[in-house]
PDB file of C-alpha atoms in Angstrom:
ATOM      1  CA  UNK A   1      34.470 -19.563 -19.588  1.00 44.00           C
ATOM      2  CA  UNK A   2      31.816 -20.012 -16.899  1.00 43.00           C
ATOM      3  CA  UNK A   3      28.649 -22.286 -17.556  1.00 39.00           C
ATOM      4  CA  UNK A   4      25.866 -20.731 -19.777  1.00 45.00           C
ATOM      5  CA  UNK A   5      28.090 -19.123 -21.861  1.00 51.00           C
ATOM      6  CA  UNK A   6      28.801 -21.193 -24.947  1.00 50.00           C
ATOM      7  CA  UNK A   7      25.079 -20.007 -26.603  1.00 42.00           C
ATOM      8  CA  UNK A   8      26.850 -16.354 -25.936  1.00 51.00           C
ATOM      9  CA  UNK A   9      29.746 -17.221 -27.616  1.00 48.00           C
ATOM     10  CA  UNK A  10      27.780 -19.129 -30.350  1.00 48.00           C
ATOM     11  CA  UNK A  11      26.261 -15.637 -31.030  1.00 47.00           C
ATOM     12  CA  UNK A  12      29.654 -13.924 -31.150  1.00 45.00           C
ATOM     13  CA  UNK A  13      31.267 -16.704 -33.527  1.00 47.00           C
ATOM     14  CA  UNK A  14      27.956 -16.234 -35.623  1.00 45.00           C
ATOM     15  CA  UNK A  15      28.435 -12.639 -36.189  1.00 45.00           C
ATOM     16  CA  UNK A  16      32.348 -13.031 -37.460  1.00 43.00           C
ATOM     17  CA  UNK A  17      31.197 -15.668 -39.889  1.00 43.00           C
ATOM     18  CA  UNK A  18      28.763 -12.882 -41.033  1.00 38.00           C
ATOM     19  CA  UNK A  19      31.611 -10.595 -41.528  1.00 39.00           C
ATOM     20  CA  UNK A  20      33.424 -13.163 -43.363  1.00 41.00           C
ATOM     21  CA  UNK A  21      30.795 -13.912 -45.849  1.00 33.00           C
ATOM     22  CA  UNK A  22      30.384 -10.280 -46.555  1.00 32.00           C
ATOM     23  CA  UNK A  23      33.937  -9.857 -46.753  1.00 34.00           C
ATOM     24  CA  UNK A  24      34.177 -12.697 -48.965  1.00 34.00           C
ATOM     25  CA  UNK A  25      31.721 -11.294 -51.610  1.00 32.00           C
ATOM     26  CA  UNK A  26      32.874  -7.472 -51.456  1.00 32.00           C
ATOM     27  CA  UNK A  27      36.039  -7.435 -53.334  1.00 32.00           C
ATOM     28  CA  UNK A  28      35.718  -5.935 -56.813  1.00 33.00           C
ATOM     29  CA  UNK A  29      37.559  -7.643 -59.930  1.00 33.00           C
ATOM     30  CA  UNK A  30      40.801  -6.164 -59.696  1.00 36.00           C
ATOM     31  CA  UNK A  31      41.103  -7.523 -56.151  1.00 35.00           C
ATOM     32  CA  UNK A  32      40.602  -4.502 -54.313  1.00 32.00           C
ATOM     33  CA  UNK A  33      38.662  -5.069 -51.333  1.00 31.00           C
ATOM     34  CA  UNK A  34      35.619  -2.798 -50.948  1.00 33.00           C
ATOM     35  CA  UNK A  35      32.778  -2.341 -48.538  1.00 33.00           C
ATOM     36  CA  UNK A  36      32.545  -4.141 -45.250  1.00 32.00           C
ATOM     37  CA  UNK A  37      36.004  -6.196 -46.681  1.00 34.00           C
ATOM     38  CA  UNK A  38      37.738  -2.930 -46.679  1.00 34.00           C
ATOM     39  CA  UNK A  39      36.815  -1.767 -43.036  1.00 35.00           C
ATOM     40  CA  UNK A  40      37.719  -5.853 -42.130  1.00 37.00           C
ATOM     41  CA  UNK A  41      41.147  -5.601 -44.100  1.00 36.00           C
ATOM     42  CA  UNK A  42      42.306  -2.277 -42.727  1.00 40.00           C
ATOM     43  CA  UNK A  43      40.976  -3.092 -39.048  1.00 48.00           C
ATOM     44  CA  UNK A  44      37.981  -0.982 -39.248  1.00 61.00           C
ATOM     45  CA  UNK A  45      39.292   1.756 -41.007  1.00 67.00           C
ATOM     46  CA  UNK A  46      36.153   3.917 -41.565  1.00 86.00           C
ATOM     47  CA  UNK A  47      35.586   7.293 -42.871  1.00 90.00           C
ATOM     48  CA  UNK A  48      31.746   7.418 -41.716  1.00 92.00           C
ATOM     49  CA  UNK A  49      30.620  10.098 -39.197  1.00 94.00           C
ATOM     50  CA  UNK A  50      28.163   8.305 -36.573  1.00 95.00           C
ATOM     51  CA  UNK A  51      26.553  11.449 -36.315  1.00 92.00           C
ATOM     52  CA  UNK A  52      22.952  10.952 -36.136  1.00 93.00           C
ATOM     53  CA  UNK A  53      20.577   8.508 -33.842  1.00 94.00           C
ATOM     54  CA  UNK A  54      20.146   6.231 -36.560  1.00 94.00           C
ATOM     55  CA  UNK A  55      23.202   5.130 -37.111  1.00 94.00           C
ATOM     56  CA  UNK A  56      24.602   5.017 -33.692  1.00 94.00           C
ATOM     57  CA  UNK A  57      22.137   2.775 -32.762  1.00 95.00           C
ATOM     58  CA  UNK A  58      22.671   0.304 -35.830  1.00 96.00           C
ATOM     59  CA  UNK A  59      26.472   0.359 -34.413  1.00 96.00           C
ATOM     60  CA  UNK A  60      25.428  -0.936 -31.342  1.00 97.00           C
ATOM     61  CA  UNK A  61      24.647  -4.857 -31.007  1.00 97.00           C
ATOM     62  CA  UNK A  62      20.831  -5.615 -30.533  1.00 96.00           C
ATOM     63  CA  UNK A  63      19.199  -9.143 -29.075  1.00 95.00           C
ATOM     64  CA  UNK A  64      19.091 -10.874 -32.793  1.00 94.00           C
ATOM     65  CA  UNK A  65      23.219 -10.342 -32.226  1.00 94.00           C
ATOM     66  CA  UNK A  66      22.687 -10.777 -28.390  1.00 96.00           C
ATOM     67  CA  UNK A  67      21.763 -14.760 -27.985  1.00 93.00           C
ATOM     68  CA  UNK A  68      21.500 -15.434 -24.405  1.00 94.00           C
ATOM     69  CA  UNK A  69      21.290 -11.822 -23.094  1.00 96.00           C
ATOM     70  CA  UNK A  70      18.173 -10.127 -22.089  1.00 97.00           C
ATOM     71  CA  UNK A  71      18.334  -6.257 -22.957  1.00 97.00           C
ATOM     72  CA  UNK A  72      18.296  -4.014 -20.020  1.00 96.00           C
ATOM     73  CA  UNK A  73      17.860  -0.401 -22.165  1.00 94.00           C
ATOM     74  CA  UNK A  74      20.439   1.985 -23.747  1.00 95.00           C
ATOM     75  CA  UNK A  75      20.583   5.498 -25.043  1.00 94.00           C
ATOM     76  CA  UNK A  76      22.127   7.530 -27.814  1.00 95.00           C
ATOM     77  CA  UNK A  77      22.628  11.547 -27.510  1.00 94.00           C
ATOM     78  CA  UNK A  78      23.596  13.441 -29.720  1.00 95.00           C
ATOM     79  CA  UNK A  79      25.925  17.013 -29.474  1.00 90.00           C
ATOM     80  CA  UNK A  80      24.245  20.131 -30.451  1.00 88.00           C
ATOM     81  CA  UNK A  81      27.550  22.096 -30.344  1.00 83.00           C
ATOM     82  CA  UNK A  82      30.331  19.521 -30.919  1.00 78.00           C
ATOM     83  CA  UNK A  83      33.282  20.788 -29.660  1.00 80.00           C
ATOM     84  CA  UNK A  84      36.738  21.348 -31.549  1.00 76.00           C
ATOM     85  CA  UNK A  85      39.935  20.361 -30.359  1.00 72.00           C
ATOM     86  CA  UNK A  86      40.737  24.019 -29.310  1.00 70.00           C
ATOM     87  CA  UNK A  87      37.483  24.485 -27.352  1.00 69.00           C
ATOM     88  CA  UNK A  88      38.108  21.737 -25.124  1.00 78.00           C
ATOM     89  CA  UNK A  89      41.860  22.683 -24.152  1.00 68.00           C
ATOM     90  CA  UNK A  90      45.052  20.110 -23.145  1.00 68.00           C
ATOM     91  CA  UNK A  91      43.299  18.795 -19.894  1.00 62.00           C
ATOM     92  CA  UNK A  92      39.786  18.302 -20.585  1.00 70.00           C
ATOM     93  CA  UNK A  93      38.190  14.890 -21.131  1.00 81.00           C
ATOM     94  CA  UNK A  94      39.833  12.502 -23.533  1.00 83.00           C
ATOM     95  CA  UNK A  95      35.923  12.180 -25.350  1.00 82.00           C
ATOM     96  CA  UNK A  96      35.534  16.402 -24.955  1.00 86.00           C
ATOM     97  CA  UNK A  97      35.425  16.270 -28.916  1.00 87.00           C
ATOM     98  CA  UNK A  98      32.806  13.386 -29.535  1.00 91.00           C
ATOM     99  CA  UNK A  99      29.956  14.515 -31.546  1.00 94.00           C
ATOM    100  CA  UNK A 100      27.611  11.352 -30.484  1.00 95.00           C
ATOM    101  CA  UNK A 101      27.583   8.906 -28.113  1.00 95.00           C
ATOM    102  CA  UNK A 102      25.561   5.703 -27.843  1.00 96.00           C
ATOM    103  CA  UNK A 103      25.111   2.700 -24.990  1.00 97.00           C
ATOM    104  CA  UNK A 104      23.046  -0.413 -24.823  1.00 98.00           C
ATOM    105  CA  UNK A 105      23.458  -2.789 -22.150  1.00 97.00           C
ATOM    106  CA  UNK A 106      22.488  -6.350 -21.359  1.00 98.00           C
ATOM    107  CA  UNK A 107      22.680  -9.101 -18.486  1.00 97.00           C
ATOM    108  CA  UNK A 108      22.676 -12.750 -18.355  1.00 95.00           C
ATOM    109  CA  UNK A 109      23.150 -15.201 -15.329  1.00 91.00           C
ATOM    110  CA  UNK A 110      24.201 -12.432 -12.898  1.00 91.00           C
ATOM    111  CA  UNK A 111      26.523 -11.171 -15.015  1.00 94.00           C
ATOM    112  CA  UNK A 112      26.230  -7.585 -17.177  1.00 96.00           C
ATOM    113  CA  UNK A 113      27.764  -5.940 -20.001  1.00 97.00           C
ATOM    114  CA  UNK A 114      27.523  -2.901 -21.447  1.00 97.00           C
ATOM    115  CA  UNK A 115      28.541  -1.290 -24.985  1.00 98.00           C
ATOM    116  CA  UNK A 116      29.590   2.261 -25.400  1.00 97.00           C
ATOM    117  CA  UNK A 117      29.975   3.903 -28.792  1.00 97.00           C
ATOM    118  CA  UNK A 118      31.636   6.965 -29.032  1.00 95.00           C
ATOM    119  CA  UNK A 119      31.619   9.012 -32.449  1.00 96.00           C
ATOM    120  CA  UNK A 120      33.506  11.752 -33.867  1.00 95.00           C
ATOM    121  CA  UNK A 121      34.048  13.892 -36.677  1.00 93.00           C
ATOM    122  CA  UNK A 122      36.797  12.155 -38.438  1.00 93.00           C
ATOM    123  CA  UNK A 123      39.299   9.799 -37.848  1.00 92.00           C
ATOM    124  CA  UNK A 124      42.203  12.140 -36.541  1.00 91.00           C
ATOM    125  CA  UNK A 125      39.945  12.951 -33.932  1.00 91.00           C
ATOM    126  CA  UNK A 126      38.696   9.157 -33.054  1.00 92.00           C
ATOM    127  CA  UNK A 127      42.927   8.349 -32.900  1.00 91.00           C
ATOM    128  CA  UNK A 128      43.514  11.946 -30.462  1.00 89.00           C
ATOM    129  CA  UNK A 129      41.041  10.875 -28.390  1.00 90.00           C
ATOM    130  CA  UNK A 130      41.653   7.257 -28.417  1.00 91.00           C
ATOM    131  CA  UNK A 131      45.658   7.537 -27.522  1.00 90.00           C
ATOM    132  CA  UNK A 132      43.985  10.208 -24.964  1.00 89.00           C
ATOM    133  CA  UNK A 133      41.963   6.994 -23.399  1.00 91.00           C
ATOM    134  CA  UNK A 134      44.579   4.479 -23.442  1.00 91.00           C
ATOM    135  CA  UNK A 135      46.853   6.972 -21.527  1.00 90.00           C
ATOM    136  CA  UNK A 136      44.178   7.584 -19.112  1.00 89.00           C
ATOM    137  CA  UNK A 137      43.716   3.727 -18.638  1.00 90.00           C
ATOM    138  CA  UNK A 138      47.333   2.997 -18.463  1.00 90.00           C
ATOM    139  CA  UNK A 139      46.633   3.926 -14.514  1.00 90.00           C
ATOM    140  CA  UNK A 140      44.646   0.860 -13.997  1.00 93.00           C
ATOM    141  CA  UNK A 141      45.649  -2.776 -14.382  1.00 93.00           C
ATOM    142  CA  UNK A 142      45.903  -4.609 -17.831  1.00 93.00           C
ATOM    143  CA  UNK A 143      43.916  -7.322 -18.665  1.00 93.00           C
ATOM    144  CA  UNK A 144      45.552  -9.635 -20.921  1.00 93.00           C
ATOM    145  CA  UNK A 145      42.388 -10.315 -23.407  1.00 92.00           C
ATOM    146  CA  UNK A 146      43.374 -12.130 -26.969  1.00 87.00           C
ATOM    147  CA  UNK A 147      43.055 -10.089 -29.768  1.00 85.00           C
ATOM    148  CA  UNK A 148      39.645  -8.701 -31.204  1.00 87.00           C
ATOM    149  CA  UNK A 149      39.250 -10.285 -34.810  1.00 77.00           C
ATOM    150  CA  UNK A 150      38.749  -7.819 -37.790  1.00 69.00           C
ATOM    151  CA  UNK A 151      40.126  -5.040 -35.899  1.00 76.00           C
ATOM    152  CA  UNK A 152      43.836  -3.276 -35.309  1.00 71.00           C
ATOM    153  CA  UNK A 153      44.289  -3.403 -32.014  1.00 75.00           C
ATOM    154  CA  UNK A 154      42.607  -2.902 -28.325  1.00 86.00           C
ATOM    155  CA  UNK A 155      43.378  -2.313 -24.952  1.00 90.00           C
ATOM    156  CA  UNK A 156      41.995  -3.770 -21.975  1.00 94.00           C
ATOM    157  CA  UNK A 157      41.950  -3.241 -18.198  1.00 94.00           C
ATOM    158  CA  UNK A 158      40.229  -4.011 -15.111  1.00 94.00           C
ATOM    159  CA  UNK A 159      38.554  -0.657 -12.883  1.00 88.00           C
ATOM    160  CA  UNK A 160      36.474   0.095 -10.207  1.00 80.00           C
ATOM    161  CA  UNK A 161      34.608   3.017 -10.943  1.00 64.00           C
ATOM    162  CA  UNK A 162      32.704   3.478  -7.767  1.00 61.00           C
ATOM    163  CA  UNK A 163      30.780   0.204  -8.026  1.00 62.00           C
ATOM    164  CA  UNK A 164      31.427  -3.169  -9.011  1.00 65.00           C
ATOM    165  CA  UNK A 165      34.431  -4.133 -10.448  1.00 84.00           C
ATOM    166  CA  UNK A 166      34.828  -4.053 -14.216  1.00 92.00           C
ATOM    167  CA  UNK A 167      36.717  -5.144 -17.387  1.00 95.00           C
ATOM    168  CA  UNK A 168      37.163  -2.889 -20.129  1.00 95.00           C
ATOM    169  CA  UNK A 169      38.069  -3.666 -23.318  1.00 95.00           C
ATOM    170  CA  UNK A 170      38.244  -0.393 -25.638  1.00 95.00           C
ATOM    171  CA  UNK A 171      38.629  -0.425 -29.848  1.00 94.00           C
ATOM    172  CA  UNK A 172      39.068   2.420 -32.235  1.00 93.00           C
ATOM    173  CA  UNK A 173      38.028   1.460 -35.515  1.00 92.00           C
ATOM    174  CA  UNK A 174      37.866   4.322 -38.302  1.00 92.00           C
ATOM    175  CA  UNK A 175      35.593   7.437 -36.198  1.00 94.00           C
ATOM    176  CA  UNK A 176      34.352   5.563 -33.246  1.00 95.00           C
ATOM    177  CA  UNK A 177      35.662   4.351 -30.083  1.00 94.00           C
ATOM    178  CA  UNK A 178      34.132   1.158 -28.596  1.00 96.00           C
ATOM    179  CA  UNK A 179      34.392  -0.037 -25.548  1.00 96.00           C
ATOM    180  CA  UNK A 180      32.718  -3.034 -23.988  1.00 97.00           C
ATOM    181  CA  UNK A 181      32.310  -3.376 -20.314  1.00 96.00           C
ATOM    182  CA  UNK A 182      31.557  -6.560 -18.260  1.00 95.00           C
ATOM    183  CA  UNK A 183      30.343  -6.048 -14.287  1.00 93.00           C
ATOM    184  CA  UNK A 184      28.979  -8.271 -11.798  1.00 90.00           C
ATOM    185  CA  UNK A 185      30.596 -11.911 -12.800  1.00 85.00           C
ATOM    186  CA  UNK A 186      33.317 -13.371 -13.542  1.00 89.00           C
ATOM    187  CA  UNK A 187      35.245 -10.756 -16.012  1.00 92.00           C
ATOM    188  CA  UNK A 188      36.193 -13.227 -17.811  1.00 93.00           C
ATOM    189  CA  UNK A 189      38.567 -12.488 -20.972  1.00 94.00           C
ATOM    190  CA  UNK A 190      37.502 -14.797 -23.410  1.00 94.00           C
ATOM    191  CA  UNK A 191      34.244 -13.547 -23.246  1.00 94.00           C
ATOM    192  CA  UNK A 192      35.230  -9.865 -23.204  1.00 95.00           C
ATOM    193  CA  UNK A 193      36.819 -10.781 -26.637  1.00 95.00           C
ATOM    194  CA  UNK A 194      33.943 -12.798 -27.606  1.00 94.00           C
ATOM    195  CA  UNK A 195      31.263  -9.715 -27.119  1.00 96.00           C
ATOM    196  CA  UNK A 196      33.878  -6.948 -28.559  1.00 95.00           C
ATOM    197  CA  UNK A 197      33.991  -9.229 -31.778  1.00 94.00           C
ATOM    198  CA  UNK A 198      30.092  -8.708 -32.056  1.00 95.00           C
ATOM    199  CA  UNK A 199      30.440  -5.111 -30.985  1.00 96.00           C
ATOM    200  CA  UNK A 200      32.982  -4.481 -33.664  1.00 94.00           C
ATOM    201  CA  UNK A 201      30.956  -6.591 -36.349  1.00 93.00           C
ATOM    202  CA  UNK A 202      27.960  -4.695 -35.491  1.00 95.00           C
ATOM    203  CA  UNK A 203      29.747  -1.392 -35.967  1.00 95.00           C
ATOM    204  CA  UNK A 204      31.382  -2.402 -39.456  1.00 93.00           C
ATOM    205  CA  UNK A 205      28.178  -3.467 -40.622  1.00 93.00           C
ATOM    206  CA  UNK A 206      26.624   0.123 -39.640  1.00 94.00           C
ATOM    207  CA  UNK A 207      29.897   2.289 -40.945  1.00 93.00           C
ATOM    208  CA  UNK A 208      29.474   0.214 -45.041  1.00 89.00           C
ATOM    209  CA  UNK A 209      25.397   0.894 -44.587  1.00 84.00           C
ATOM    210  CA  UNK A 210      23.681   3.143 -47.201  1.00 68.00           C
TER     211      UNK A 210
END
């Protein structure tokens, strides 16, 4: 990992041993995990709708999760008129159904990355769209990233969407799909993994919120 980057990754490590603590004190007395330990256990397995402003942007990582990384703005939007599977037809967009969708993006020695939440009504809909994604990526090359903790899977590539080139490293946990993007530096893997652990901390936190 290049230079500068261990405070970075002493950010990421601190938000897993967040989600272990809280996973370590939500399990009831039967030994059922609940809360945050549930989502954790079942790799983010989340029946909450990030349908509103409010909770997008408590899914997305902020500077206290962000050591090292100076903000650089974000968004969230909102659908007025989601869309149903039906109204969006076999070849539109693999996020045609999303009902909100969120970004906040940060830099750091020359080097940027950017998270993108995408919500949707339920979790059949998250997995369509998601296998809809990771066919669309399957056109660009892999990048072999180790796997995200507290999560079921990911899928990662490298891409050159008209500017620099990229890594992307996408998750679907529960309703949401997640993808983290580095630009401008090194891509390197480790750190992808690193950030995408915060991203998908940040987002379990936001999913077991009241």
């Amino acid at each position: 990992m290049r230079s500068g980057s261990g405070v970075r990754a002493a950010g990421a490590a601190a938000a897993l041993a967040v989600l272990g603590v809280l996973a370590a004190g939500c399990s009831s007395s039967g030994g059922a995990a609940t809360g945050v330990a549930a989502a954790t256990a079942a790799g983010g397995d989340f029946g909450t709708v990030f349908g509103d402003e409010q909770r997008l942007r408590a899914g997305l990582p902020g500077p206290e999760s962000m050591h090292g990384w100076t903000p650089r703005g974000g968004n969230t939007h909102v659908a007025d008129r989601p869309k149903n599977a039906d109204g969006c037809g076999a070849d539109a967009s693999w996020d045609c159904t999303a009902v909100a969708d969120g970004r906040a993006r940060f830099e750091a020695d020359g080097e940027s990355v950017t998270f993108r939440l995408e919500a949707f009504a339920d979790r059949a809909g998250a997995q369509d769209a998601c296998r809809r994604e990771a066919a669309r990526s399957a056109a660009y090359r892999t990048a072999d990233v180790p796997p995200v903790a507290g999560t079921a899977g990911s899928h990662a590539y490298y891409r050159n969407a008209g500017g620099p080139d990229g890594l992307y490293l996408t998750l679907c946990p529960g309703t949401v799909i997640a993808t983290t993007t580095l630009e401008h530096g090194a891509l390197d893997t480790g750190e992808a993994q690193h950030l995408a652990e915060v991203f998908a901390a940040q987002i379990q936190k936001a999913a077991t919120s009241s």
